[in-house]
CSV table of C-alpha atoms and ligand atoms in Angstrom, one decimal:
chain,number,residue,atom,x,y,z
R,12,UNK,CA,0.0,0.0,0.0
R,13,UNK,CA,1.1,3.4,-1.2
R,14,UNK,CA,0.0,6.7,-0.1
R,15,UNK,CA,1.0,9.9,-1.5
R,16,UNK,CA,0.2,13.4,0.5
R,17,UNK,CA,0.5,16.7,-1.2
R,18,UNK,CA,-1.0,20.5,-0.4
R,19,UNK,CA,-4.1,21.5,-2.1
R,20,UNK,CA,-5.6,24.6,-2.3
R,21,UNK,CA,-4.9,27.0,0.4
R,22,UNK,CA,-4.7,24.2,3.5
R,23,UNK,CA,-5.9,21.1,2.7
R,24,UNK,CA,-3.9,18.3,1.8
R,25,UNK,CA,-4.7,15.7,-1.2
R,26,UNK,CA,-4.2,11.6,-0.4
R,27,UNK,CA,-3.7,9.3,-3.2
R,28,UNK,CA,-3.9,5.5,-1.9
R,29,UNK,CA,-2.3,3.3,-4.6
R,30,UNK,CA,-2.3,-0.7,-4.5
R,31,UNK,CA,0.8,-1.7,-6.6
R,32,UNK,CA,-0.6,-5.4,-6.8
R,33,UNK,CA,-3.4,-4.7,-8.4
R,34,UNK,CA,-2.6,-0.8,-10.0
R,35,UNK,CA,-5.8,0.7,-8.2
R,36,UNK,CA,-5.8,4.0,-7.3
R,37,UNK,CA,-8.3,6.3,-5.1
R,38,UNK,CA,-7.9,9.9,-4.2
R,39,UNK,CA,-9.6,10.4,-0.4
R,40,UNK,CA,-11.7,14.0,-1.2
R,41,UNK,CA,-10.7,15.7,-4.6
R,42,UNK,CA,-10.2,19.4,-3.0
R,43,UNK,CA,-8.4,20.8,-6.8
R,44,UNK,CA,-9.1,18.0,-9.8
R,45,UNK,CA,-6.0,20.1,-11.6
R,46,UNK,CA,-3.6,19.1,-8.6
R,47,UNK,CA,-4.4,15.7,-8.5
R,48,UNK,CA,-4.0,14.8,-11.9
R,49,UNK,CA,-0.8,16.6,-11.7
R,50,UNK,CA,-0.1,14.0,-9.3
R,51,UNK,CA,-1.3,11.3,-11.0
R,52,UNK,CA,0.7,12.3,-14.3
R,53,UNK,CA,4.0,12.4,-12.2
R,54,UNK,CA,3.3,9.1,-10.4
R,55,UNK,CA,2.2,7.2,-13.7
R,56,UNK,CA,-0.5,6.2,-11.8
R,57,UNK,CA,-4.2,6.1,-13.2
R,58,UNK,CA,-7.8,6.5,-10.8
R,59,UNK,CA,-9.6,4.1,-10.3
R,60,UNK,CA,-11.8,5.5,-7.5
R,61,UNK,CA,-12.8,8.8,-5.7
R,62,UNK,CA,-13.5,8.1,-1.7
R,63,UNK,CA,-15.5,11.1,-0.4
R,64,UNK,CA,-15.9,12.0,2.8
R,65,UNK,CA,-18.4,15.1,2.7
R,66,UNK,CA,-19.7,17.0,0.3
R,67,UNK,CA,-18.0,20.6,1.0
R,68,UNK,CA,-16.3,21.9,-2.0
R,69,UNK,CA,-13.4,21.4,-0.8
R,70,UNK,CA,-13.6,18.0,-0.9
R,71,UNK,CA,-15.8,17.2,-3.6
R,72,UNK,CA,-15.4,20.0,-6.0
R,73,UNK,CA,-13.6,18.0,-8.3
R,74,UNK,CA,-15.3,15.0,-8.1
R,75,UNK,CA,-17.4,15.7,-12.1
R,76,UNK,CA,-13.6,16.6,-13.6
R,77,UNK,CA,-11.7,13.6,-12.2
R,78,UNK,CA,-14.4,11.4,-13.6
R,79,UNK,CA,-14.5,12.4,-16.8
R,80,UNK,CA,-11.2,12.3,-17.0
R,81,UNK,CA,-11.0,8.7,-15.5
R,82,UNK,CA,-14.4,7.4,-16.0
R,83,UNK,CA,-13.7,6.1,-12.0
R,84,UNK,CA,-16.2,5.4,-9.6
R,85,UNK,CA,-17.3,7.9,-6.8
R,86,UNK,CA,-17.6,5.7,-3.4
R,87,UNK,CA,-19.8,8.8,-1.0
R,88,UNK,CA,-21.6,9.1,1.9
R,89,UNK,CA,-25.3,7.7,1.8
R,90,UNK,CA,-26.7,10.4,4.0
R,91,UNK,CA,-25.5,12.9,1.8
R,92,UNK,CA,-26.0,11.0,-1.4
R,93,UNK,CA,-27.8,14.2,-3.1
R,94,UNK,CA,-24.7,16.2,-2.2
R,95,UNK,CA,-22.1,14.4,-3.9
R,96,UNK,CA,-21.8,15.3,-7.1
R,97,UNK,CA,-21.2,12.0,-9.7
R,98,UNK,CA,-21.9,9.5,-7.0
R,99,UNK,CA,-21.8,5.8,-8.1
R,100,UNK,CA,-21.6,4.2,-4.4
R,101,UNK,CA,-23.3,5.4,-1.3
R,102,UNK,CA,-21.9,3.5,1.9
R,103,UNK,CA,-22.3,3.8,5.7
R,104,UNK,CA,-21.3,2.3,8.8
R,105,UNK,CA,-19.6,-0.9,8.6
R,106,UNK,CA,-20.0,-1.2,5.0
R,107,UNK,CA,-16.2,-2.2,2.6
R,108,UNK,CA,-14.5,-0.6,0.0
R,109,UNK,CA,-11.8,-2.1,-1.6
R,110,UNK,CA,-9.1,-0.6,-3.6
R,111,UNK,CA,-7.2,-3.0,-5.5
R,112,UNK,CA,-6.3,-5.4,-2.3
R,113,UNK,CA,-6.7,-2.8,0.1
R,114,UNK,CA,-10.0,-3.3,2.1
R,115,UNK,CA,-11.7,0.4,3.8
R,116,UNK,CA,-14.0,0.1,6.8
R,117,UNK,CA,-16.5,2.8,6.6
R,118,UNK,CA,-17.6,5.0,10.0
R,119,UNK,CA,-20.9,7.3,9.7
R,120,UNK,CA,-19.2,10.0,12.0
R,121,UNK,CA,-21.8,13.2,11.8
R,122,UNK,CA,-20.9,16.1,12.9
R,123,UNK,CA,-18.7,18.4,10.7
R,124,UNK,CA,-21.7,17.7,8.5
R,125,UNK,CA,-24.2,15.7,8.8
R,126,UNK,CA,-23.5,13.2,6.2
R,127,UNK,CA,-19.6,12.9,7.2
R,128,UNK,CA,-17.9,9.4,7.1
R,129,UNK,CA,-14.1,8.0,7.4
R,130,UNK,CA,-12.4,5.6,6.3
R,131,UNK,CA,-10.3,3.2,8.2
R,132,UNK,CA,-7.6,0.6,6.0
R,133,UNK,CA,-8.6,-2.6,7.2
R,134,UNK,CA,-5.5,-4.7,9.5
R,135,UNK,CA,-3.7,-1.3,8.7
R,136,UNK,CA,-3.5,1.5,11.4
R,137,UNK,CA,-4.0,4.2,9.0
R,138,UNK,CA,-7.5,6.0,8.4
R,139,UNK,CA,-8.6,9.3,6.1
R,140,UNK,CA,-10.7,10.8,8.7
R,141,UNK,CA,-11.8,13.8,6.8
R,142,UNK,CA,-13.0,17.0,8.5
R,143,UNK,CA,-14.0,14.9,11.5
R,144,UNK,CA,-10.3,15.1,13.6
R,145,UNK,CA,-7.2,17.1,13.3
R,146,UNK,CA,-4.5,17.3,14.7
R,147,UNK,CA,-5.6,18.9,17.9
R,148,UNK,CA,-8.5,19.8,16.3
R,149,UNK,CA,-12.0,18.5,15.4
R,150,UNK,CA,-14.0,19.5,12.9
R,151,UNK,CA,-16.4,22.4,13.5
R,152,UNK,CA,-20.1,21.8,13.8
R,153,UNK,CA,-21.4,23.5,11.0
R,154,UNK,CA,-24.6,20.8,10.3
R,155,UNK,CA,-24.4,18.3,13.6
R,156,UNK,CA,-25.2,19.1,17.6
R,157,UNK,CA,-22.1,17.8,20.2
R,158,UNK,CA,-24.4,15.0,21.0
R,159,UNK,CA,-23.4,14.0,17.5
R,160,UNK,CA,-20.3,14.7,16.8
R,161,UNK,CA,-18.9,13.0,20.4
R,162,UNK,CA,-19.8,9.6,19.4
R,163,UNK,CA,-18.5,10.2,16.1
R,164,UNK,CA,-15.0,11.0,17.8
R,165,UNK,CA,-15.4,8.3,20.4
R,166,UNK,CA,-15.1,5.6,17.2
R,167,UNK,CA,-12.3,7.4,16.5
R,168,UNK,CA,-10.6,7.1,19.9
R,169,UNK,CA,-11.4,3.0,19.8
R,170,UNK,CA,-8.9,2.4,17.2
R,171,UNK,CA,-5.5,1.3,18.0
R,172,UNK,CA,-3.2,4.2,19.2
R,173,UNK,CA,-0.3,3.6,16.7
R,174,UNK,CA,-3.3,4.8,13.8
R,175,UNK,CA,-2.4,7.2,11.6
R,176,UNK,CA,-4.6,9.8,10.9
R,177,UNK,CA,-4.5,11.6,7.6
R,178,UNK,CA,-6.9,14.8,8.4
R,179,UNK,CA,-7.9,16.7,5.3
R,180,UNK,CA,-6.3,20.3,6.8
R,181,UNK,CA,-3.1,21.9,7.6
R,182,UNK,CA,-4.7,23.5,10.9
R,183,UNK,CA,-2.1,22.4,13.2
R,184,UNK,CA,-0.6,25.9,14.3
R,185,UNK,CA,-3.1,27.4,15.3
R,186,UNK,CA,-5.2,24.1,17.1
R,187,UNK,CA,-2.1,23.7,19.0
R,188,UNK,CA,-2.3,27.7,20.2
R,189,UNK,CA,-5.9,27.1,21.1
R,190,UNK,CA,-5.5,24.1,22.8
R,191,UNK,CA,-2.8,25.5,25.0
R,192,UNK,CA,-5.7,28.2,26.2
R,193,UNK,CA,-7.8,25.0,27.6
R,194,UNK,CA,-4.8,22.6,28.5
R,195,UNK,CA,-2.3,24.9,29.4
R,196,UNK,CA,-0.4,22.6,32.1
R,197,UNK,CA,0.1,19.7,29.5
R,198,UNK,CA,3.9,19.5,29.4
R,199,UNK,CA,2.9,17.1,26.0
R,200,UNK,CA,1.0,19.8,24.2
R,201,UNK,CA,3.2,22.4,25.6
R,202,UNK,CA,6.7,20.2,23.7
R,203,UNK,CA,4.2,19.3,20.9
R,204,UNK,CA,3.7,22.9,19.8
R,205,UNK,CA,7.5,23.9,20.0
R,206,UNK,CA,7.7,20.7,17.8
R,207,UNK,CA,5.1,22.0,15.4
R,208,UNK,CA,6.0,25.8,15.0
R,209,UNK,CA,9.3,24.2,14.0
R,210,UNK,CA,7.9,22.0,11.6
R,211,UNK,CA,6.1,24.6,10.1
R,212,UNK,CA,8.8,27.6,9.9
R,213,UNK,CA,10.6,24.3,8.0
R,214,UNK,CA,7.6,24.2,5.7
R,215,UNK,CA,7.4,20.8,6.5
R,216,UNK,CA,3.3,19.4,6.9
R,217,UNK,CA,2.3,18.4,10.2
R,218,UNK,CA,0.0,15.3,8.7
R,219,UNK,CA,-0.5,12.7,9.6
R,220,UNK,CA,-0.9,12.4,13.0
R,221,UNK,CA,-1.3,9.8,15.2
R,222,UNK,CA,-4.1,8.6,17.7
R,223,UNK,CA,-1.4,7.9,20.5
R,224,UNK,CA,-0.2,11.9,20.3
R,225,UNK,CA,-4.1,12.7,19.8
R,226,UNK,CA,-5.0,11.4,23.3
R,227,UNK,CA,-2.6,13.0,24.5
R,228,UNK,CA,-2.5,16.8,23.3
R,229,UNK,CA,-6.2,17.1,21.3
R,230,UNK,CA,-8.4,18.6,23.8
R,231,UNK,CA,-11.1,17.8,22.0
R,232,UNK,CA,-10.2,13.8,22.3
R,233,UNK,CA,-10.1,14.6,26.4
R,234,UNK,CA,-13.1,16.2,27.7
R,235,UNK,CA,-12.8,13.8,30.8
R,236,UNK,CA,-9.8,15.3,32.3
R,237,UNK,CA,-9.9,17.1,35.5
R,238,UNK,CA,-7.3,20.0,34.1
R,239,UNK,CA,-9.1,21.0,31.2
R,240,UNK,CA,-12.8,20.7,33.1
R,241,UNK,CA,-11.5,23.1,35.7
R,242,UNK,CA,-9.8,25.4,33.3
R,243,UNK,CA,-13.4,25.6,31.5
R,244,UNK,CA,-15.2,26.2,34.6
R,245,UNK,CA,-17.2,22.5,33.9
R,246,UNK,CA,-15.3,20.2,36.6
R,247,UNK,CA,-19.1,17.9,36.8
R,248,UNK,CA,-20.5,18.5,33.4
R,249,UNK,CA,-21.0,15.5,31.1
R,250,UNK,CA,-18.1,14.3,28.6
R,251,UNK,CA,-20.4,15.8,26.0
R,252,UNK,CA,-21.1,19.1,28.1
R,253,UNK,CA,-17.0,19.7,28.4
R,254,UNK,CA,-16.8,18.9,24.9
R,255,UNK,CA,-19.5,21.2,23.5
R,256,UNK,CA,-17.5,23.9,25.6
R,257,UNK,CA,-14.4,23.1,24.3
R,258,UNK,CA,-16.2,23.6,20.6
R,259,UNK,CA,-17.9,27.0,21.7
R,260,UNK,CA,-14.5,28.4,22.8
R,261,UNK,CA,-12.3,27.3,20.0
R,262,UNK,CA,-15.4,28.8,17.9
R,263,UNK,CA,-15.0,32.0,19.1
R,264,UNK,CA,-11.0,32.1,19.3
P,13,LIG,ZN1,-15.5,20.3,5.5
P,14,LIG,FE1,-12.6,20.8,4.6
């Protein structure tokens, strides 16, 4: 299994999952069609599929010019079947996706938008998660309540802590100064964003991430601890409660 990461559009990143048994090849999201077959011409590599995760424009905007370049299929949410444009396959929660030999567990994880899913390589510890997490980030709740969009995380935090996440956005900077507002005494995230602002002056992207640094430093992963409940004046509130107040202030940061 192959995956190749490259910057698309202002911040988001393009992720090309190639099988080189079989020759398959998906794109996760097509944020700039002209990018990615760019990519694809410098690879040698041809599409086979386009794996959506939502149906923002920046992630499905070049879903009609990839495919009629490519004739591939378009694998989408079923939720927000109407939404994606060219859709040939709507999926949902458990449901497979193969690329080539490379098997895709599909997670409904609403939220970010109602419709949102991620994909998770099966007996792999990678997953294309989307809008849903960054890297101390989450998605924000433009179409789905907290009471949604916990869960949806909490499927996220089941997986095995060496998964690594490929988030859809270069938003670590500034997730890492607001999570230091909420977590401030977390010598992790404190070291974490010296290691990012580095990594950035460098140029260099901060994607992907893992679920073992996630638990750690992603506030939004850790509305349970006793730190960040005080610091957000919620020391007995719900795990959904601390999170929807950890959303409101990173809203309004
Ligand atoms: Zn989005
Ligand atoms: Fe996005």
């Amino acid at each position: 299994m192959q995956i190749h990461q490259f910057p698309c559009l202002g911040d988001n990143y393009g992720f090309l999952l190639h099988d080189p048994d079989t020759g398959q090849t998906a794109t996760i999201d097509t944020p700039d069609a002209k990018v990615i077959n760019a990519e694809l011409d410098r690879l040698g590599w041809t599409l086979s599929q386009i794996l959506n995760t939502h149906h923002h424009p920046d992630h499905a905007g070049g879903n009609v010019a990839l495919k009629q370049r490519w004739g591939c299929r378009i694998v989408g949410p079923a939720a927000d079947r109407d939404r994606i444009p060219g859709i040939d396959v709507a999926v949902a929660e458990g449901d497979l996706v193969a690329v080539g030999n490379i098997q895709l567990e599909v997670f409904d994880t609403p939220g970010h938008t109602r419709g949102h899913i991620v994909y998770k390589v099966v007996n792999e510890p990678v997953a294309f998660v989307g809008d849903t997490v960054f890297a101390m980030g989450c998605g924000r709740l433009f179409e789905g309540t907290p009471e949604q969009m916990w869960p949806s995380l909490q499927k996220i935090l089941a997986w095995p802590g060496d998964t690594r996440l490929y988030c859809a956005h270069e938003y670590t900077l500034a997730n890492a100064q607001f999570a230091l507002t909420v977590d401030p005494d977390n010598a992790a995230l404190r070291q974490r964003y010296l290691d990012v602002q580095a990594a950035r002056q460098r140029d260099q992207p901060t994607v992907p991430t893992t679920l073992a640094i996630e638990r750690k430093t992603n506030p939004f992963l850790r509305p349970d601890d006793p730190k960040i409940r005080a610091t957000i004046g919620k020391p007995d509130a719900t795990d959904v409660e601390a999170f929807a107040e950890i959303r409101r202030r990173k809203d309004r940061f």
